[in-house]
Amino acid sequence: MYGTSAKILRVDLTQREIRTEILPEDFYRLYPGGKALAGYILLNEMKAGVDPFSPENVLVIANGLLTGAPVSTATRYIVSARSPLTLGYGESEAGGFWGPELKMAGFEAVVVKGRASEPLYLWIHDGEAELKSASHLWGRLTAEVQEAIRAELGDEKIRVLQIGPAGEKLVRFAGLTNDLRHFNGRNGLGAVMGSKNLRAVAVRGSQRYQSFAADPEALMALGRKLAKGVKENPISWDLQDKGTLGIVEPMNAGGILPTRNFRQGAFEAVDEVKWDAYEKQLLTARRSCYACAVRCKREVAVNGRVSEYGGPEYETLGAFGPNCGISDLQAIAQANELCNAYMLDSISTGATISFAMECFEHGLLTLKDTGGIDLRFGNAQAMLAMVEMIARREGLGDLLAEGSRRAAEKIGGDAAFFAMQVKGQELAMHEPRGKYNVGMGYAISEIGADHLVVAHDTALVNPESLQFKGATALGITKALPARSFGREKMEHFYTLERWNSLEKVIGYCFFGPTPRSYIAVEDVITSINAASGWSLSVEDALLIGERATNMARIFNLREGFTRKDDTLPERLFQGLENGSLQGCALPRDEFEESLSILYALKGWDPQTGIPTSEKLRALSLDWAAVMLPQG
Amino acid sequence: MILRAGGYLTYYMPGRKKALRMRLPAARPLAEILTDLQIPLAEVDLVAVNRVLADLDVLVQDEDEVTIYSSVNGG
Ligand code: SF4
């Protein structure tokens, strides 16, 4: 078998046992890593109703087929388990260097079960693995832990994937970090790892991806072409120049910059947080993930010193900046550092604080609740204090550490209206009232409000644009307005969702392939085939993505999720308060109608959203039929 | 006029500059100015003249500040 060692490391923390499993090729063709492998394992090795913090929850860390290939942006791995935030299928992906290093150490995935009786970390090196005590690391910030593990094992090049103190304290949106700068932020999977008493997974390997590839020459040639191509494409060139921050100003102009807990679409102080200000006040260097030519990562100075935690990306800046009414870039960069040192998801942390700010302004939370903190929109010091309180579960932070949905239930009154979440996960910093399919993605995503389900509507509004032309190879033929639902729009959604899901299976970053960025559909397919020796067509590849999405759907259906969970916060059906889309709301009837159309396109029952038996058969998922709700 | 580019439109600006000052002896439609500069109109998603949204046919005067934005996708 090519493109993979096909080896999975299985770790039972309760028994302190480690073993290696080798996957057969016919299995790997159906589930070639990442989201697909995780979905299969979670469905087959966990029963419904498992408490996310119990030893029975299964934590899967899985590379994609291409993770670590010498091809720009093929860097991603995913972490998966039952999410403590949504109680559904949990998933979060990240780039960096850890996934490629795991591949070079001879493994595709790590599957962790049970719970250790004391804090441990896992040390994987060139085909071997051992559990080591982490008692001396427990409670320490992520930078200290990374340094301590590298010193203990005597190798500065070890890649450390870890949780932080927030994961130890079971904050429901605690994440994982590798190299302190790359994050599996979403869905609270750091808390799952914390509940298992597993602080870190350290990896070092010496193999090369080329030794796995069916056609290493073809892969290298493609790698060279893509490395050069970054600067020849305006979109990837811009990602390299401004990182993800380049979108702040256009979003504000378009009225789709989430501001003050999604009440508004434009921020009056945007000039203080847009890229030009960031570049002038914060930026010290541009950084990258493994072998990635795009180099969208930023390094910044916080309080006069270069931060070891990297710089805030757009989502972080949006969540702690405009959405909290804050324009103080230094404070935003400090919030980013705090999230990464304690390892909190910066989107959910910022969005839960903006929720609390709105509750405070409406008198649902008082100075007594906040411990004297004036938690109004725009108060940067209050925001910073809340980040630390959440990470440590102190005072009001203990309630907010449960996420906005659970906090709203406790607070009562109108608080539920202010909780901008779907399935319990807070919205990312993208405004659905200007991009309807982003809203559909928030609603239907298995992991709760996720902004990476489909390429955003704005990419496909002009048939002559680069992004639209890139998408035509996926079968998209008609440009459609960003603010529209309907059958044709759902056809876009269905295609783009399978494509993005494929990326999460094989290990490409969202900022690599078209239409978001510069790698052509044809080149993605070439890379899969050169690595694996298969001869997949575009349709075959889309089927892989679709299979993965369906397994995640089945996981949720088995947990009791229904159509009513595929919904959106009430606020989005009301008009924006300001900006160029002032007064614009999502049309509720069209949303519901389009949801039924989308279900049908996906081969699901149009009313219930349950996959039909024909669809399961087409996806070779017949085995999962027994897991579906009956009737 | 001052022409500013937001999003990935900077790529198409002469010298890849974020902003450009031009002399406009008479008012001209923005689309014509951009075509002269070889900035593809298909990539222009939004136009603001003196911070007010406009379209590509807008007549631009010498004293105007014009910003053009590309479309924005996920972050
Ligand atoms: S585009 Fe950015 S996030 Fe994606 S792999 Fe490259 S450097 Fe990492």
XYZ file of C-alpha atoms and ligand atoms in Angstrom:
714
model
C 0.000 0.000 0.000
C 1.247 3.483 -0.866
C 0.851 6.962 0.615
C 0.655 5.604 4.114
C 2.255 3.295 6.626
C -1.346 2.231 7.385
C -0.295 1.866 11.020
C -2.480 2.983 13.884
C -1.132 3.301 17.381
C -3.674 2.104 19.927
C -3.296 3.306 23.485
C -5.303 2.057 26.456
C -4.583 4.469 29.288
C -6.464 2.486 31.924
C -4.424 -0.642 31.265
C -1.324 1.296 30.170
C -1.127 -0.844 27.065
C 0.083 0.170 23.631
C -0.179 -1.811 20.423
C 0.054 -1.239 16.702
C -2.650 -2.130 14.197
C -2.081 -2.304 10.450
C -4.992 -1.344 8.225
C -5.721 -3.388 5.102
C -5.725 -1.545 1.767
C -9.385 -2.172 0.909
C -10.311 -0.499 4.206
C -7.937 2.397 3.608
C -9.389 3.102 0.181
C -12.758 3.775 1.792
C -11.404 5.599 4.838
C -8.079 7.149 3.817
C -7.390 8.994 7.040
C -8.527 12.133 8.848
C -12.269 12.668 9.160
C -13.120 9.352 7.452
C -10.912 7.216 9.668
C -12.084 9.026 12.806
C -15.757 8.674 11.862
C -15.362 4.954 11.260
C -13.588 4.370 14.566
C -16.004 6.466 16.632
C -19.045 4.732 15.153
C -17.644 1.242 15.564
C -15.777 1.498 18.839
C -18.066 3.638 20.965
C -21.662 3.132 22.028
C -24.266 5.889 21.938
C -24.664 7.961 25.073
C -21.097 7.788 26.361
C -20.280 10.670 28.708
C -17.633 12.744 26.853
C -15.552 12.900 30.024
C -15.745 9.189 30.765
C -12.994 6.660 29.991
C -15.329 5.184 27.340
C -15.008 8.230 25.092
C -12.580 7.445 22.267
C -10.063 10.098 21.226
C -8.794 9.760 17.663
C -5.911 11.789 16.282
C -5.618 11.050 12.567
C -3.512 12.172 9.655
C -4.853 12.326 6.133
C -3.455 10.322 3.249
C -1.366 13.311 2.149
C -0.381 14.794 5.513
C 3.354 15.415 5.334
C 3.569 15.037 1.553
C 6.016 17.443 -0.100
C 3.073 19.412 -1.479
C 2.114 22.880 -0.292
C -0.624 22.970 2.408
C -0.832 19.156 2.889
C -0.222 19.540 6.610
C -3.454 18.755 8.422
C -4.483 16.147 10.942
C -7.738 15.966 12.856
C -8.673 15.261 16.450
C -12.016 13.638 17.073
C -14.141 12.277 19.951
C -17.632 12.810 21.308
C -17.675 16.547 21.963
C -18.358 17.806 25.488
C -19.578 21.082 23.963
C -22.162 19.678 21.526
C -22.535 16.084 22.806
C -22.294 15.096 19.146
C -19.545 14.114 16.745
C -16.535 16.205 17.697
C -13.800 17.218 15.302
C -11.128 19.845 14.988
C -8.300 20.045 12.485
C -4.924 21.740 12.606
C -1.779 22.165 10.553
C 1.702 22.878 11.820
C 4.365 20.203 12.042
C 2.955 17.542 14.342
C 0.924 15.555 11.773
C 3.820 15.299 9.297
C 6.144 14.275 12.153
C 3.733 11.489 13.172
C 3.856 10.238 9.593
C 7.670 10.322 9.654
C 7.540 8.343 12.926
C 5.657 5.616 11.083
C 2.046 6.129 12.209
C -1.121 7.424 10.593
C -3.213 7.798 13.692
C -3.307 7.474 17.461
C -6.434 6.086 19.111
C -6.690 6.704 22.836
C -9.115 4.937 25.163
C -9.577 4.708 28.910
C -8.273 7.041 31.601
C -4.862 7.068 33.245
C -4.731 6.942 37.032
C -2.195 9.788 37.023
C -1.161 12.413 34.452
C 0.824 10.924 31.559
C 2.229 11.888 28.219
C 2.792 9.710 25.200
C 6.194 9.634 23.517
C 6.255 8.293 19.954
C 9.522 7.861 18.094
C 10.285 5.935 14.911
C 7.796 3.115 15.202
C 7.897 2.903 18.990
C 5.812 4.455 21.726
C 5.811 4.686 25.514
C 3.810 6.376 28.246
C 5.663 8.671 30.628
C 4.644 10.499 33.776
C 3.288 14.028 33.330
C 2.599 14.730 36.998
C 5.313 17.398 36.988
C 3.719 19.024 33.907
C 0.121 19.173 35.151
C -1.123 22.703 35.770
C 1.670 24.335 33.768
C 1.284 26.635 30.769
C 1.808 25.157 27.313
C 5.153 26.874 26.606
C 6.636 25.527 29.842
C 5.395 22.024 29.087
C 6.808 21.998 25.562
C 10.179 23.141 26.837
C 10.150 20.592 29.680
C 9.300 17.650 27.402
C 11.974 18.589 24.879
C 14.550 18.966 27.652
C 13.539 15.690 29.299
C 13.788 13.748 26.049
C 16.900 15.624 24.980
C 15.757 16.740 21.539
C 14.776 20.277 20.576
C 13.133 19.046 17.391
C 10.458 16.973 19.111
C 6.969 18.075 18.100
C 4.627 18.383 21.047
C 0.853 18.204 20.719
C -0.730 19.067 24.031
C -3.632 20.394 26.012
C -3.209 23.201 28.538
C -4.540 23.952 32.016
C -7.986 24.684 30.488
C -8.210 21.122 29.186
C -7.160 19.792 32.575
C -9.999 21.801 34.112
C -12.463 20.398 31.561
C -13.422 23.743 30.046
C -15.925 22.605 27.418
C -14.156 24.521 24.662
C -10.566 23.695 25.577
C -8.431 22.718 22.598
C -5.056 21.260 21.673
C -1.954 22.976 20.337
C 1.148 21.803 18.518
C 4.350 23.827 18.527
C 2.364 26.434 20.552
C 1.147 28.000 17.285
C -1.233 25.556 15.611
C -4.556 24.681 17.165
C -7.220 22.014 17.190
C -9.382 24.625 18.809
C -12.979 23.657 18.270
C -15.404 21.314 20.000
C -13.685 20.975 23.392
C -11.490 18.036 22.469
C -8.736 19.299 24.780
C -11.114 18.691 27.666
C -11.667 15.112 26.482
C -7.912 14.587 26.514
C -7.748 16.239 29.945
C -10.436 13.889 31.255
C -8.155 11.022 30.238
C -5.243 12.477 32.208
C -3.233 12.682 29.008
C -1.340 15.961 28.833
C 0.673 15.585 25.623
C 1.693 13.453 22.676
C 5.335 14.074 21.751
C 6.585 12.817 18.390
C 9.840 12.435 16.508
C 10.372 10.545 13.265
C 13.059 10.183 10.648
C 11.283 8.720 7.618
C 10.412 10.746 4.540
C 6.994 10.909 2.907
C 8.519 10.060 -0.443
C 9.297 6.583 0.834
C 5.537 5.941 1.156
C 4.496 7.432 -2.200
C 3.569 5.356 -5.228
C 5.102 7.907 -7.562
C 7.483 10.097 -5.566
C 8.792 11.823 -8.707
C 5.320 12.960 -9.753
C 4.609 14.150 -6.236
C 7.863 16.109 -6.070
C 7.197 17.680 -9.478
C 3.748 18.773 -8.314
C 5.276 20.067 -5.079
C 7.697 22.255 -7.049
C 4.901 23.579 -9.249
C 2.735 24.458 -6.249
C 5.612 26.102 -4.390
C 6.120 28.407 -7.360
C 2.419 28.910 -7.984
C 1.727 30.677 -4.685
C 3.116 33.967 -5.897
C 1.388 33.744 -9.270
C -2.118 33.600 -7.851
C -3.600 36.764 -6.285
C -5.465 34.864 -3.564
C -2.544 32.811 -2.268
C -0.226 35.793 -2.758
C -2.553 37.807 -0.542
C -2.719 35.042 2.104
C 1.062 35.124 2.192
C 1.140 38.902 2.411
C -1.586 39.538 4.984
C -2.382 36.109 6.401
C -6.061 35.748 7.180
C -6.193 39.350 8.398
C -6.659 40.771 4.911
C -10.386 40.075 5.072
C -11.161 42.411 7.995
C -11.536 45.592 5.951
C -13.513 44.124 3.010
C -15.839 42.362 5.439
C -16.491 45.592 7.233
C -17.203 47.379 3.958
C -19.577 44.596 2.955
C -21.424 44.823 6.279
C -20.473 41.291 7.296
C -17.914 41.868 10.051
C -19.512 40.365 13.184
C -19.655 43.179 15.703
C -20.971 43.278 19.301
C -22.193 39.710 19.454
C -23.506 39.701 15.872
C -25.815 42.636 16.519
C -23.994 44.684 13.918
C -22.145 44.067 10.666
C -19.731 47.011 10.720
C -17.279 48.211 13.342
C -16.744 51.963 13.669
C -13.115 51.427 14.789
C -12.193 49.007 11.994
C -9.170 51.138 11.018
C -7.625 50.285 14.388
C -7.839 46.509 13.864
C -7.451 46.020 10.103
C -4.345 44.591 8.485
C -2.490 47.910 8.051
C -2.702 48.536 11.809
C -1.789 44.932 12.643
C 1.219 45.080 10.323
C 2.405 48.337 11.855
C 1.743 47.590 15.515
C 2.105 43.833 15.962
C 3.791 41.988 13.118
C 7.352 40.736 13.560
C 7.503 37.847 11.049
C 5.585 35.585 8.668
C 5.605 31.892 9.497
C 4.377 28.648 8.014
C 3.343 25.055 8.517
C 5.320 22.040 7.289
C 6.381 22.444 3.633
C 3.668 25.024 3.012
C 4.485 27.720 0.480
C 1.505 29.904 1.392
C 2.972 30.863 4.781
C -0.143 32.495 6.200
C 0.910 32.315 9.869
C 1.929 35.501 11.700
C 4.342 36.205 14.529
C 3.768 39.274 16.677
C 5.186 41.360 19.501
C 3.110 41.523 22.663
C 4.120 44.086 25.264
C 7.443 44.610 23.534
C 8.556 40.964 23.247
C 8.098 38.441 20.456
C 5.322 36.061 21.438
C 6.178 32.373 21.389
C 2.497 31.688 20.753
C 2.235 33.239 17.272
C -0.090 36.056 16.305
C -3.886 36.263 16.297
C -5.497 35.013 13.115
C -8.662 36.508 11.697
C -11.049 34.396 13.779
C -9.272 35.330 17.005
C -9.047 38.986 16.097
C -12.709 39.025 15.126
C -13.851 37.242 18.282
C -11.904 39.388 20.782
C -11.992 42.545 18.657
C -15.118 43.791 16.856
C -17.395 41.101 18.268
C -16.498 42.295 21.775
C -16.529 45.923 20.604
C -12.759 46.119 21.247
C -10.247 47.966 19.068
C -7.136 47.590 21.237
C -4.800 45.417 19.151
C -2.395 44.796 22.020
C -5.248 43.481 24.165
C -6.403 41.242 21.313
C -2.871 39.869 20.959
C -2.735 39.314 24.723
C -6.043 37.430 24.624
C -4.561 35.277 21.865
C -1.556 34.518 24.072
C -3.732 33.652 27.050
C -5.890 31.294 24.972
C -2.811 29.551 23.665
C -1.011 29.372 27.005
C -4.069 27.852 28.725
C -5.222 26.288 25.439
C -8.726 27.538 24.932
C -10.530 27.754 21.599
C -10.227 31.454 20.813
C -13.473 31.529 18.789
C -15.658 30.032 21.518
C -13.836 31.979 24.237
C -14.318 35.329 22.480
C -17.895 34.519 21.488
C -18.809 33.366 25.006
C -17.386 36.604 26.398
C -19.347 38.704 23.882
C -22.440 36.737 24.931
C -21.684 37.583 28.579
C -21.121 41.248 27.656
C -24.564 41.439 26.107
C -26.100 39.707 29.148
C -24.297 42.252 31.346
C -25.567 45.209 29.327
C -29.118 43.853 29.692
C -28.774 43.355 33.437
C -28.894 39.551 33.217
C -25.429 39.495 34.729
C -24.497 42.055 37.370
C -21.339 43.372 38.997
C -22.009 40.838 41.746
C -21.904 38.015 39.188
C -18.754 39.314 37.534
C -16.889 39.915 40.803
C -16.913 43.683 40.213
C -15.744 43.536 36.592
C -17.459 46.067 34.346
C -18.158 43.608 31.553
C -19.381 46.085 28.956
C -18.669 45.860 25.227
C -15.411 47.622 24.499
C -13.773 47.007 27.891
C -10.514 45.291 26.905
C -9.294 44.768 30.475
C -12.570 43.092 31.427
C -12.278 40.818 28.388
C -8.727 39.808 29.375
C -9.786 39.131 32.956
C -12.628 36.912 31.733
C -10.305 34.841 29.514
C -8.187 33.958 32.557
C -11.223 33.326 34.747
C -12.651 30.923 32.157
C -9.335 29.112 31.777
C -9.092 28.670 35.539
C -12.823 28.190 36.082
C -12.830 31.020 38.620
C -15.937 33.037 39.553
C -18.179 33.737 36.563
C -15.523 32.007 34.463
C -16.681 28.676 35.855
C -20.143 29.196 34.358
C -18.825 30.557 31.049
C -16.429 27.587 30.805
C -19.549 25.532 30.122
C -20.095 27.425 26.833
C -22.746 29.991 25.979
C -25.640 27.539 25.547
C -25.291 25.979 28.988
C -24.503 29.352 30.581
C -27.653 30.838 29.009
C -29.790 28.039 30.444
C -28.482 28.872 33.927
C -28.768 32.646 33.525
C -32.316 32.423 32.157
C -34.426 35.308 30.828
C -33.405 36.475 27.354
C -29.924 35.000 27.705
C -30.666 32.180 25.239
C -31.299 34.821 22.541
C -27.816 36.240 23.101
C -26.078 32.841 22.864
C -24.851 32.787 19.266
C -24.383 29.055 18.930
C -25.532 26.019 16.976
C -25.655 22.591 18.631
C -23.850 24.255 21.550
C -20.844 25.505 19.587
C -20.369 29.230 19.143
C -20.477 30.816 15.679
C -17.188 31.579 13.972
C -16.612 35.162 12.881
C -18.601 35.062 9.635
C -21.970 36.712 9.181
C -24.576 34.467 7.518
C -26.885 37.385 6.730
C -24.444 38.327 3.968
C -23.452 34.760 3.001
C -26.424 32.440 3.172
C -24.588 29.179 2.585
C -22.297 29.998 5.489
C -25.491 30.026 7.548
C -26.548 26.708 6.038
C -23.106 25.357 6.946
C -23.458 26.558 10.540
C -26.865 24.878 10.722
C -26.089 21.539 9.164
C -22.493 20.954 10.263
C -22.139 17.899 12.468
C -19.823 19.781 14.822
C -22.019 22.817 15.446
C -21.435 26.260 13.940
C -18.399 25.729 11.718
C -17.231 28.150 9.026
C -15.202 25.620 7.022
C -18.051 23.459 5.737
C -18.185 25.072 2.290
C -16.358 27.803 0.393
C -18.152 31.026 1.243
C -20.877 32.304 -1.073
C -18.937 35.425 -2.008
C -16.430 33.276 -3.916
C -18.995 32.202 -6.474
C -20.939 35.302 -7.418
C -19.060 36.273 -10.582
C -18.605 33.698 -13.378
C -15.462 35.470 -14.612
C -13.694 35.491 -11.245
C -10.739 33.285 -10.396
C -12.549 31.576 -7.543
C -15.566 30.730 -9.667
C -13.409 29.441 -12.509
C -11.554 27.238 -10.029
C -14.816 25.697 -8.858
C -16.022 24.805 -12.364
C -13.851 21.674 -12.276
C -16.106 20.487 -9.458
C -19.130 20.828 -11.729
C -20.261 24.259 -10.581
C -21.562 26.085 -13.628
C -23.711 28.964 -12.485
C -22.778 32.008 -10.443
C -25.329 32.835 -7.741
C -25.850 35.776 -5.384
C -24.295 35.486 -1.926
C -27.604 36.408 -0.329
C -29.788 33.663 -1.756
C -31.083 30.216 -0.934
C -32.926 27.827 -3.266
C -32.246 24.655 -5.235
C -29.267 25.905 -7.269
C -27.633 27.308 -4.173
C -28.091 23.996 -2.377
C -26.472 22.260 -5.357
C -23.452 24.509 -4.790
C -23.539 23.564 -1.128
C -23.719 19.833 -1.780
C -20.713 19.935 -4.117
C -18.604 22.240 -1.995
C -19.309 20.353 1.219
C -18.065 17.088 -0.294
C -14.947 18.903 -1.513
C -14.160 20.449 1.871
C -14.847 17.147 3.580
C -12.377 15.484 1.220
C -9.753 18.025 2.327
C -10.367 16.976 5.933
C -9.916 13.314 4.983
C -6.720 13.614 2.978
C -5.008 16.403 4.917
C -5.163 19.561 2.794
C -5.535 22.932 4.453
C -8.601 25.044 3.600
C -6.172 27.718 2.352
C -4.650 25.416 -0.276
C -7.163 24.153 -2.821
C -9.549 26.153 -4.985
C -11.965 27.928 -4.712
C -10.672 29.380 -1.426
C -7.142 29.456 -2.702
C -4.872 28.422 -5.541
C -4.452 24.646 -5.915
C -6.509 23.438 -8.889
C -8.927 20.522 -8.527
C -6.857 18.607 -11.070
C -3.708 19.069 -8.966
C -5.428 17.826 -5.817
C -6.508 14.684 -7.662
C -3.008 14.246 -9.117
C -1.506 14.465 -5.642
C -3.865 11.797 -4.255
C -3.120 9.445 -7.135
C 0.637 10.043 -7.107
C 0.724 9.317 -3.384
C -1.582 6.302 -3.364
C -1.153 4.723 -6.774
C -4.928 4.829 -7.207
C -6.645 6.393 -10.196
C -9.412 8.392 -8.605
C -11.590 10.744 -10.620
C -13.033 13.962 -9.182
C -16.320 12.117 -8.522
C -14.503 9.286 -6.704
C -12.753 11.842 -4.547
C -15.996 13.668 -3.748
C -17.496 10.355 -2.701
C -14.723 9.931 -0.121
C -15.625 13.318 1.324
C -19.313 12.495 1.301
C -18.764 9.175 3.063
C -16.964 10.984 5.884
C -19.723 13.575 6.282
C -22.358 10.862 6.413
C -20.568 8.951 9.159
C -20.458 12.095 11.271
C -24.166 12.615 10.555
C -24.942 9.049 11.609
C -22.978 9.563 14.828
C -25.219 12.512 15.699
C -28.444 10.754 14.711
C -27.440 7.869 16.956
C -27.020 10.381 19.795
C -30.571 11.604 19.263
C -29.956 14.702 17.127
C -32.855 15.588 14.820
C -33.753 18.172 12.209
C -34.457 20.685 14.942
C -30.738 20.734 15.739
C -29.984 21.903 12.174
C -30.972 25.421 13.008
C -29.589 28.900 13.568
C -29.688 31.451 16.392
C -32.894 33.497 16.331
C -30.938 36.742 15.951
C -29.932 35.806 12.399
C -33.577 35.922 11.329
C -33.673 39.548 12.420
C -32.077 42.551 10.715
C -28.512 43.718 11.229
C -28.322 46.960 13.181
C -25.782 48.778 11.007
C -23.423 48.607 8.031
C -24.119 48.155 4.365
C -26.524 45.277 5.093
C -28.412 47.186 7.781
C -31.876 45.674 8.223
C -31.015 42.486 6.311
C -32.154 39.227 7.899
C -32.127 35.590 6.862
C -35.498 34.558 5.384
C -36.772 31.830 7.712
C -39.130 30.074 5.273
C -36.538 29.942 2.514
C -34.000 28.610 4.994
C -36.294 25.750 6.042
C -37.287 25.004 2.440
C -33.653 24.953 1.342
C -32.726 22.680 4.225
C -35.245 20.111 2.928
C -33.863 20.501 -0.614
C -30.340 20.009 0.675
C -31.316 16.902 2.641
C -32.818 15.431 -0.536
C -29.740 16.290 -2.640
C -27.598 14.545 -0.045
C -29.734 11.409 -0.316
C -31.308 11.974 3.080
C -34.979 11.951 3.919
C -36.123 15.508 3.074
C -38.078 15.835 6.314
C -35.928 14.052 8.897
C -32.439 14.329 7.429
C -31.815 10.610 7.933
C -29.691 9.013 5.174
C -31.711 6.644 3.001
C -30.654 3.037 2.615
C -29.842 3.720 -1.072
C -27.462 6.454 -0.046
C -25.788 4.253 2.546
C -25.322 1.566 -0.079
C -23.860 4.042 -2.585
C -21.374 5.127 0.069
C -20.542 1.548 1.150
C -21.919 2.390 4.561
C -24.581 -0.338 4.677
C -23.049 -1.503 7.957
C -24.183 1.720 9.623
C -27.899 1.264 8.832
C -28.523 -0.407 12.200
C -27.263 2.709 13.969
C -29.963 4.942 12.517
C -33.140 5.848 14.366
C -36.056 3.768 13.133
C -39.306 5.126 11.676
C -7.959 60.653 -6.872
C -6.630 58.111 -4.460
C -7.230 54.480 -5.361
C -6.893 51.958 -2.568
C -7.093 48.192 -2.934
C -8.434 45.806 -0.296
C -8.283 42.014 -0.118
C -6.348 40.337 -2.893
C -6.829 43.243 -5.333
C -3.499 44.627 -4.120
C -1.960 41.949 -6.336
C -3.217 43.761 -9.449
C -2.189 47.273 -8.408
C 0.803 48.803 -10.188
C 3.867 47.811 -8.166
C 1.511 45.787 -5.896
C 1.003 48.958 -3.892
C -1.943 49.231 -1.528
C -2.718 52.768 -2.666
C -2.127 54.918 -5.696
C -2.559 58.640 -6.313
C -3.738 59.585 -9.833
C -4.556 62.851 -11.555
C -8.032 62.949 -13.070
C -8.481 66.025 -15.260
C -12.161 65.162 -15.714
C -14.660 62.834 -14.065
C -14.459 59.247 -15.376
C -16.334 56.003 -14.777
C -14.398 53.846 -12.330
C -14.654 50.770 -14.588
C -12.676 52.617 -17.277
C -9.957 53.635 -14.847
C -9.591 50.087 -13.544
C -9.518 48.653 -17.072
C -6.695 51.069 -17.970
C -4.804 49.837 -14.915
C -5.441 46.208 -15.996
C -7.323 45.434 -12.811
C -9.850 42.712 -13.735
C -13.368 43.940 -13.049
C -14.539 40.382 -12.349
C -12.416 40.343 -9.191
C -13.886 43.572 -7.819
C -16.611 42.710 -5.353
C -17.205 46.037 -3.634
C -16.471 49.661 -4.380
C -16.525 52.530 -1.898
C -16.199 56.153 -2.926
C -15.375 58.376 0.025
C -16.400 55.424 2.227
C -19.859 55.135 0.665
C -20.634 51.978 -1.327
C -20.960 52.517 -5.058
C -20.767 50.425 -8.212
C -18.241 50.133 -10.994
C -20.073 52.652 -13.192
C -19.681 55.413 -10.635
C -18.204 58.648 -11.986
C -15.038 59.437 -10.099
C -13.705 62.969 -9.515
C -10.131 64.008 -8.869
C -10.775 64.725 -5.179
C -12.328 61.316 -4.494
C -10.886 58.502 -2.432
C -11.898 55.192 -3.973
C -11.446 51.776 -2.387
C -11.973 48.546 -4.283
C -12.307 45.224 -2.497
C -12.051 41.657 -3.688
C -14.580 39.130 -2.493
C -13.862 37.578 0.884
C -13.939 33.903 1.635
C -13.430 31.909 4.810
C -10.844 32.928 7.383
S -1.951 27.981 4.356
Fe -1.407 28.705 6.414
S -2.552 27.390 7.867
Fe -2.603 26.395 5.837
S -0.884 24.984 5.873
Fe -0.105 26.878 4.979
S 0.739 28.117 6.655
Fe -0.521 26.459 7.549
